[in-house]
Amino acid sequence: MALVIAKKGSIASARDVIITVNIHLNTPPTSTNLANLISTSLQADPDAVSSVGPSPADERSVEEVVTAYLMMASSSAALPDNPYEKQFAGIDELRILLRTAIGLFKSHAYLKAHDLFRQALASDYAGDLKSRMVYDYLVSGYVGYSLASDTEGIRHLIASVQSDFAGYIDRSTELAMAEAHQEVATRQTADDMLFENEGILAELLNKFGPDDIACLNLQGLLYRRLGERKSSGGRRKHFLELSRSIFDHLASLELNLSVEHSNNRAITLIRLYELTGDAMALAEAETILSGIDYRVTSLPLADFLALPKALNNHGNVWKQKLQANPDADSYTSAIENYSRAERYWNEQQSPYEWAMLQKNKADVRCIYMKIFGLKKATFERAMTEIIDSLKYRSPDHAPYQYERSMAVKRELEKLLA
């Protein structure tokens, strides 16, 4: 889940004003689960390699980054401050209500915080900060419903903000609503809602300007998502080329392309390769992803939170290379990158993203066995992974992703025929 966050009070560049982050941790990391997460993260495939992973020196650096990632993600950066204390200093009931709401959000009790923000909005004393309250109400509900895979909850939330607080929707809230809308749309099998999102983003770009970085990023994501769907038929290449041109334009607007935007650009190129066989696109994607330094600890929050996405997509590059030029090393590299992404996305804290990694690992194992022959241990691991992925990809809450996991499961079952 990607969430558009506006840093209030900033008048710096658009890159500073709008940050795209992932909020997905619903329990704060402890020293124990951090240690378990890091120690069990790399699961090398016994059929392909005896050992895999970075050198001890690199391992320490990677561990520092993972620790920083989890701590930063769990700090709930969506609500970095409490602007209400001074404003409502003489109104104890409202001030305490809002203080409690922010505390609940930072403790990952998102829907409880959401309820309190709704109560605060009913107050006659909201005043100049009502727009901020609306934003906090939206963000807390969006995060909470997304973690619960409650797409209907997100739909109703957007409608509630539009109907009940139309006069208090500012730029940051508009962007967050567009993001939430696209999040719901991408989980559906039908494309209608994605095309609705296209119209929403076109209006925002018209309103905020054609070079608005946050809007362009969402638009590029939208066209990539349309381009990777078989339902788009003959327009798939058109959508992917649109996405590619948008991310190329973003690259021209940013002096140093962010990890988030680099990753989005790379996955678009991977999808183009999958559709057209354009080897140059795959090579460019690999170059982009290989250029990301996963050991840098001074990255902005948005870029920290894009690291597992990039690792997952680097695994996708190796999966495609495995199919193009069968090589056990490509298989090993794919599994290695997916497993490294699990350091950031584990089942307890990021079940939706973790399920995607299980599907991807099962898929690359299936491809490997189609090339090199059925292997009992590999097959059993792949079946466990695909079944695990289906725990969080249901036909009710994520029908599109459910079908993608089911497709891999069917391919695995064919190996036994």
Coordinates of C-alpha atoms in Angstrom, one line a residue:
M1 CA 0.0 0.0 0.0
A2 CA 1.5 3.3 -1.0
L3 CA 0.2 6.4 0.8
V4 CA 0.7 10.0 -0.3
I5 CA 1.8 12.1 2.7
A6 CA 1.9 15.9 2.5
K7 CA 4.4 17.6 4.9
K8 CA 2.5 20.5 6.3
G9 CA 4.0 23.9 6.5
S10 CA 6.8 23.2 3.9
I11 CA 7.3 25.6 1.0
A12 CA 10.3 23.8 -0.4
S13 CA 10.4 21.7 -3.6
A14 CA 7.6 19.4 -4.7
R15 CA 9.8 16.5 -3.8
D16 CA 10.0 17.8 -0.2
V17 CA 6.3 18.6 0.0
I18 CA 4.9 15.3 -1.2
I19 CA 6.4 12.0 -0.1
T20 CA 5.1 8.6 -1.1
V21 CA 5.5 6.1 1.7
N22 CA 4.3 2.7 2.6
I23 CA 2.5 2.4 5.9
H24 CA 2.1 -1.3 6.7
L25 CA 3.4 -2.2 10.1
N26 CA 0.6 -2.9 12.5
T27 CA 2.8 -4.0 15.4
P28 CA 6.0 -2.2 16.6
P29 CA 9.1 -4.2 16.0
T30 CA 10.8 -5.5 19.2
S31 CA 14.4 -6.5 19.6
T32 CA 13.3 -10.1 19.6
N33 CA 11.3 -10.1 16.4
L34 CA 13.9 -8.0 14.7
A35 CA 16.5 -10.6 15.6
N36 CA 14.3 -13.4 14.4
L37 CA 13.4 -11.5 11.2
I38 CA 17.0 -10.8 10.3
S39 CA 18.4 -14.2 11.3
T40 CA 15.8 -16.2 9.2
S41 CA 15.5 -13.9 6.3
L42 CA 17.7 -15.5 3.7
Q43 CA 16.4 -19.0 2.8
A44 CA 18.6 -20.4 0.1
D45 CA 17.2 -23.2 -2.0
P46 CA 19.0 -26.4 -1.2
D47 CA 18.5 -27.8 -4.7
A48 CA 20.3 -24.9 -6.3
V49 CA 22.9 -23.5 -4.0
S50 CA 24.7 -24.4 -0.8
S51 CA 24.9 -20.9 0.7
V52 CA 23.8 -17.5 -0.4
G53 CA 24.0 -14.0 1.1
P54 CA 26.2 -11.0 1.5
S55 CA 29.6 -11.0 3.2
P56 CA 29.8 -10.6 7.0
A57 CA 30.7 -6.9 6.5
D58 CA 27.8 -6.3 4.1
E59 CA 25.5 -8.3 6.4
R60 CA 26.1 -5.9 9.3
S61 CA 25.3 -2.9 7.0
V62 CA 22.2 -4.5 5.6
E63 CA 21.0 -5.4 9.2
E64 CA 21.4 -1.7 10.1
V65 CA 19.3 -0.6 7.1
V66 CA 16.6 -3.2 7.9
T67 CA 16.5 -2.1 11.5
A68 CA 16.2 1.5 10.5
Y69 CA 13.5 0.7 8.0
L70 CA 11.4 -1.1 10.5
M71 CA 11.8 1.6 13.2
M72 CA 11.0 4.4 10.7
A73 CA 8.0 2.6 9.3
S74 CA 6.7 1.9 12.8
S75 CA 7.0 5.5 13.8
S76 CA 3.8 6.3 11.9
A77 CA 5.3 9.1 9.8
A78 CA 1.8 9.9 8.5
L79 CA 1.1 11.9 11.6
P80 CA 4.6 13.3 12.5
D81 CA 3.4 16.0 14.9
N82 CA 0.5 17.2 17.0
P83 CA -0.6 20.6 15.7
Y84 CA -3.7 20.6 17.9
E85 CA -2.1 21.2 21.4
K86 CA -1.6 25.0 21.1
Q87 CA -4.7 25.5 19.0
F88 CA -7.0 23.9 21.6
A89 CA -5.1 24.7 24.8
G90 CA -8.2 26.0 26.5
I91 CA -10.6 23.3 25.2
D92 CA -9.4 20.3 27.3
E93 CA -12.0 17.8 26.0
L94 CA -11.1 18.3 22.3
R95 CA -7.3 18.6 23.0
I96 CA -7.3 15.3 25.0
L97 CA -9.4 13.6 22.3
L98 CA -7.0 14.6 19.6
R99 CA -3.9 13.7 21.6
T100 CA -5.4 10.3 22.3
A101 CA -6.2 9.8 18.5
I102 CA -2.6 10.6 17.6
G103 CA -1.3 8.3 20.3
L104 CA -3.5 5.5 19.0
F105 CA -2.3 6.0 15.5
K106 CA 1.3 5.9 16.6
S107 CA 0.5 2.7 18.5
H108 CA -0.9 1.2 15.2
A109 CA -4.5 1.3 16.5
Y110 CA -5.5 3.0 13.3
L111 CA -9.2 2.4 13.2
K112 CA -9.6 3.4 16.9
A113 CA -7.7 6.6 16.0
H114 CA -10.0 7.0 13.0
D115 CA -13.1 6.9 15.2
L116 CA -11.7 9.6 17.5
F117 CA -10.8 11.9 14.6
R118 CA -14.4 11.5 13.4
Q119 CA -15.6 12.6 16.9
A120 CA -13.2 15.6 16.8
L121 CA -14.6 16.6 13.5
A122 CA -18.1 16.9 15.0
S123 CA -16.8 19.5 17.4
D124 CA -17.8 23.2 17.0
Y125 CA -14.2 24.2 17.8
A126 CA -12.3 22.6 14.9
G127 CA -11.7 26.0 13.4
D128 CA -8.6 26.6 11.2
L129 CA -7.3 23.0 11.7
K130 CA -10.4 21.3 10.4
S131 CA -8.7 20.5 7.1
R132 CA -5.9 18.9 9.0
M133 CA -8.4 16.8 11.0
V134 CA -10.0 15.7 7.8
Y135 CA -6.7 14.6 6.4
D136 CA -5.9 12.7 9.7
Y137 CA -9.3 11.1 9.6
L138 CA -8.8 9.9 6.0
V139 CA -5.2 8.7 6.6
S140 CA -6.0 6.7 9.8
G141 CA -9.0 5.1 8.1
Y142 CA -7.1 4.3 4.9
V143 CA -4.3 2.7 6.7
G144 CA -6.6 0.7 9.0
Y145 CA -8.9 -0.5 6.3
S146 CA -6.0 -1.4 4.0
L147 CA -4.3 -3.5 6.7
A148 CA -7.6 -5.3 7.3
S149 CA -8.0 -5.8 3.5
D150 CA -11.4 -4.0 3.8
T151 CA -11.8 -2.5 0.4
E152 CA -15.4 -1.6 1.0
G153 CA -14.3 0.3 4.1
I154 CA -11.9 2.3 1.9
R155 CA -14.7 3.0 -0.6
H156 CA -17.0 4.2 2.1
L157 CA -14.3 6.3 3.7
I158 CA -13.6 8.2 0.4
A159 CA -17.4 8.8 0.0
S160 CA -17.6 10.0 3.5
V161 CA -14.8 12.6 3.1
Q162 CA -16.3 13.8 -0.2
S163 CA -19.9 14.1 1.2
D164 CA -19.3 15.3 4.7
F165 CA -16.2 17.4 4.5
A166 CA -16.2 18.8 0.9
G167 CA -15.2 22.3 2.0
Y168 CA -12.2 21.1 4.0
I169 CA -10.4 18.9 1.4
D170 CA -6.9 20.4 0.8
R171 CA -4.2 19.3 -1.6
S172 CA -2.8 16.5 0.7
T173 CA -6.2 15.1 1.2
E174 CA -7.0 15.1 -2.5
L175 CA -3.8 13.2 -3.2
A176 CA -4.4 10.7 -0.5
M177 CA -8.0 10.1 -1.8
A178 CA -6.7 9.5 -5.3
E179 CA -4.1 7.0 -3.9
A180 CA -6.8 5.2 -1.8
H181 CA -9.0 5.0 -4.8
Q182 CA -6.3 3.4 -6.9
E183 CA -5.5 1.0 -4.1
V184 CA -9.0 -0.3 -4.2
A185 CA -9.1 -0.3 -8.0
T186 CA -5.9 -2.4 -8.4
R187 CA -7.4 -5.2 -6.3
Q188 CA -10.4 -5.6 -8.6
T189 CA -10.6 -7.9 -11.6
A190 CA -12.6 -5.4 -13.6
D191 CA -10.8 -2.4 -15.0
D192 CA -13.6 0.2 -14.6
M193 CA -12.4 1.7 -11.4
L194 CA -8.8 2.0 -12.8
F195 CA -10.2 4.1 -15.6
E196 CA -12.1 6.2 -13.0
N197 CA -8.8 6.8 -11.3
E198 CA -7.4 8.0 -14.7
G199 CA -10.0 10.7 -14.7
I200 CA -9.3 11.7 -11.1
L201 CA -5.6 12.0 -11.8
A202 CA -6.1 14.0 -15.0
E203 CA -8.2 16.5 -12.9
L204 CA -5.5 16.7 -10.3
L205 CA -2.8 17.3 -12.8
N206 CA -4.9 20.0 -14.4
K207 CA -5.3 21.6 -11.0
F208 CA -1.8 21.2 -9.6
G209 CA 0.2 21.5 -12.8
P210 CA 1.5 19.1 -15.4
D211 CA 4.8 18.6 -13.6
D212 CA 3.3 17.8 -10.2
I213 CA 5.6 14.9 -9.1
A214 CA 3.2 13.2 -6.8
C215 CA 0.4 13.2 -9.4
L216 CA 2.8 12.0 -12.1
N217 CA 4.0 9.1 -9.9
L218 CA 0.4 8.0 -9.3
Q219 CA -0.4 8.3 -13.0
G220 CA 2.6 6.3 -14.0
L221 CA 1.6 3.6 -11.5
L222 CA -1.9 3.6 -12.9
Y223 CA -0.8 3.0 -16.5
R224 CA 1.6 0.3 -15.5
R225 CA -1.2 -1.5 -13.7
L226 CA -3.4 -1.2 -16.7
G227 CA -0.6 -2.4 -18.9
E228 CA 0.1 -5.5 -16.9
R229 CA -3.6 -6.7 -17.1
K230 CA -4.5 -9.1 -19.9
S231 CA -8.0 -7.5 -19.9
S232 CA -6.4 -4.4 -21.6
G233 CA -5.8 -6.6 -24.7
G234 CA -4.1 -4.8 -27.5
R235 CA -3.8 -1.6 -25.4
R236 CA -1.3 -3.2 -23.0
K237 CA 1.7 -1.9 -24.8
H238 CA 0.2 1.5 -25.2
F239 CA -0.4 1.8 -21.4
L240 CA 3.1 0.5 -20.6
E241 CA 4.7 3.0 -23.0
L242 CA 2.6 5.8 -21.4
S243 CA 3.9 4.7 -18.0
R244 CA 7.5 4.5 -19.3
S245 CA 7.2 8.1 -20.7
I246 CA 5.9 9.4 -17.4
F247 CA 8.7 7.9 -15.4
D248 CA 11.2 9.1 -17.9
H249 CA 9.7 12.6 -17.5
L250 CA 10.0 12.2 -13.7
A251 CA 13.6 11.4 -14.1
S252 CA 14.1 14.6 -16.0
L253 CA 12.4 16.6 -13.2
E254 CA 14.5 15.1 -10.4
L255 CA 18.2 15.8 -10.1
N256 CA 18.7 12.5 -8.4
L257 CA 15.9 10.0 -9.1
S258 CA 14.4 8.7 -5.8
V259 CA 14.5 5.0 -5.0
E260 CA 10.7 5.0 -5.2
H261 CA 10.6 6.5 -8.7
S262 CA 13.6 4.4 -9.8
N263 CA 11.7 1.2 -8.7
N264 CA 8.5 2.3 -10.5
R265 CA 10.4 3.0 -13.6
A266 CA 12.2 -0.4 -13.4
I267 CA 9.0 -2.5 -13.0
T268 CA 7.4 -0.7 -15.9
L269 CA 10.4 -1.8 -18.0
I270 CA 10.1 -5.3 -16.8
R271 CA 6.5 -5.4 -17.7
L272 CA 7.4 -4.1 -21.2
Y273 CA 9.9 -6.9 -21.6
E274 CA 7.4 -9.5 -20.5
L275 CA 4.9 -8.3 -23.1
T276 CA 7.2 -7.4 -26.0
G277 CA 10.4 -9.4 -25.4
D278 CA 12.4 -6.1 -25.7
A279 CA 15.8 -7.2 -24.2
M280 CA 16.9 -3.6 -23.9
A281 CA 14.0 -2.8 -21.6
L282 CA 15.0 -5.7 -19.3
A283 CA 18.7 -4.6 -19.3
E284 CA 17.7 -1.1 -18.5
A285 CA 15.6 -2.3 -15.6
E286 CA 18.5 -4.3 -14.3
T287 CA 20.8 -1.4 -14.5
I288 CA 18.4 0.8 -12.6
L289 CA 17.8 -1.7 -9.8
S290 CA 21.5 -2.6 -9.6
G291 CA 22.3 1.1 -9.0
I292 CA 20.3 1.2 -5.8
D293 CA 22.5 1.1 -2.7
Y294 CA 20.7 -0.9 0.0
R295 CA 23.3 -0.1 2.6
V296 CA 22.8 3.6 2.7
T297 CA 21.3 4.6 6.0
S298 CA 20.7 8.3 5.3
L299 CA 17.9 7.8 2.7
P300 CA 14.6 9.8 3.1
L301 CA 11.8 7.8 4.6
A302 CA 10.1 7.4 1.2
D303 CA 13.2 5.8 -0.3
F304 CA 13.8 3.5 2.7
L305 CA 10.3 2.2 2.3
A306 CA 10.8 1.5 -1.4
L307 CA 13.8 -0.8 -0.8
P308 CA 11.8 -4.1 -0.5
K309 CA 9.8 -3.2 -3.7
A310 CA 13.1 -2.8 -5.5
L311 CA 14.4 -6.1 -4.2
N312 CA 11.2 -7.8 -5.3
N313 CA 11.5 -6.4 -8.7
H314 CA 15.2 -7.3 -9.0
G315 CA 14.0 -10.8 -8.3
N316 CA 11.6 -10.4 -11.2
V317 CA 14.5 -9.4 -13.5
W318 CA 16.3 -12.6 -12.6
K319 CA 13.1 -14.6 -13.1
Q320 CA 12.9 -13.3 -16.6
K321 CA 16.5 -14.0 -17.3
L322 CA 16.0 -17.6 -16.1
Q323 CA 13.3 -18.1 -18.7
A324 CA 15.3 -16.4 -21.5
N325 CA 18.6 -18.2 -20.9
P326 CA 18.1 -21.2 -18.5
D327 CA 20.7 -20.9 -15.8
A328 CA 20.6 -22.2 -12.2
D329 CA 22.4 -19.0 -11.1
S330 CA 19.5 -16.9 -12.3
Y331 CA 17.1 -19.0 -10.3
T332 CA 19.3 -18.6 -7.2
S333 CA 19.6 -14.8 -7.7
A334 CA 15.8 -14.5 -8.0
I335 CA 15.2 -16.4 -4.8
E336 CA 17.9 -14.5 -3.0
N337 CA 16.3 -11.1 -3.9
Y338 CA 12.8 -12.2 -2.9
S339 CA 14.2 -13.5 0.4
R340 CA 16.0 -10.3 1.1
A341 CA 12.7 -8.4 0.5
E342 CA 11.3 -10.6 3.3
R343 CA 13.6 -8.9 5.7
Y344 CA 11.3 -5.9 5.3
W345 CA 8.0 -7.5 4.5
N346 CA 7.3 -10.4 6.9
E347 CA 4.0 -12.2 7.5
Q348 CA 3.2 -10.6 10.8
Q349 CA 3.8 -7.0 9.9
S350 CA 3.2 -6.9 6.1
P351 CA 0.9 -9.8 5.2
Y352 CA -0.3 -8.4 1.9
E353 CA 3.2 -7.7 0.6
W354 CA 4.6 -10.9 2.1
A355 CA 1.9 -12.9 0.2
M356 CA 3.2 -11.4 -3.1
L357 CA 6.7 -12.5 -2.3
Q358 CA 5.4 -16.1 -1.6
K359 CA 3.7 -16.1 -5.0
N360 CA 6.8 -14.8 -6.7
K361 CA 9.0 -17.5 -5.0
A362 CA 6.6 -20.2 -5.9
D363 CA 6.4 -18.9 -9.5
V364 CA 10.2 -18.9 -10.0
R365 CA 10.5 -22.4 -8.5
C366 CA 7.8 -23.6 -10.9
I367 CA 9.7 -22.1 -13.9
Y368 CA 13.0 -23.7 -12.6
M369 CA 11.4 -27.2 -12.4
K370 CA 9.8 -26.8 -15.9
I371 CA 13.4 -26.3 -17.2
F372 CA 15.4 -28.6 -15.0
G373 CA 12.9 -31.2 -14.0
L374 CA 10.6 -31.9 -11.0
K375 CA 12.4 -31.9 -7.6
K376 CA 10.5 -33.1 -4.6
A377 CA 11.9 -30.6 -2.1
T378 CA 11.6 -27.7 -4.5
F379 CA 8.0 -28.6 -5.3
E380 CA 7.0 -29.0 -1.7
R381 CA 8.4 -25.6 -0.9
A382 CA 6.7 -24.0 -3.9
M383 CA 3.3 -25.5 -2.9
T384 CA 3.7 -24.3 0.7
E385 CA 4.6 -20.8 -0.6
I386 CA 1.6 -20.5 -2.9
I387 CA -0.8 -21.8 -0.3
D388 CA 0.6 -19.2 2.1
S389 CA 0.1 -16.5 -0.4
L390 CA -3.6 -17.4 -0.8
K391 CA -4.1 -16.8 2.9
Y392 CA -4.0 -13.0 2.2
R393 CA -5.2 -12.9 -1.4
S394 CA -8.8 -13.8 -1.2
P395 CA -11.4 -13.6 -4.0
D396 CA -13.4 -11.2 -1.8
H397 CA -10.8 -8.7 -0.8
A398 CA -8.1 -9.0 -3.6
P399 CA -9.7 -10.9 -6.5
Y400 CA -7.1 -9.8 -9.0
Q401 CA -4.2 -10.9 -6.8
Y402 CA -6.0 -14.1 -5.8
E403 CA -6.3 -15.1 -9.5
R404 CA -2.6 -14.5 -10.0
S405 CA -1.7 -16.8 -7.1
M406 CA -4.2 -19.4 -8.3
A407 CA -2.6 -19.3 -11.8
V408 CA 0.8 -20.2 -10.3
K409 CA -0.9 -23.0 -8.2
R410 CA -2.4 -24.5 -11.3
E411 CA 1.0 -24.4 -13.1
L412 CA 2.5 -26.3 -10.2
E413 CA -0.2 -28.9 -10.2
K414 CA 0.5 -29.5 -13.9
L415 CA 4.0 -30.6 -13.0
L416 CA 2.5 -33.7 -11.3
A417 CA 0.3 -34.6 -14.3

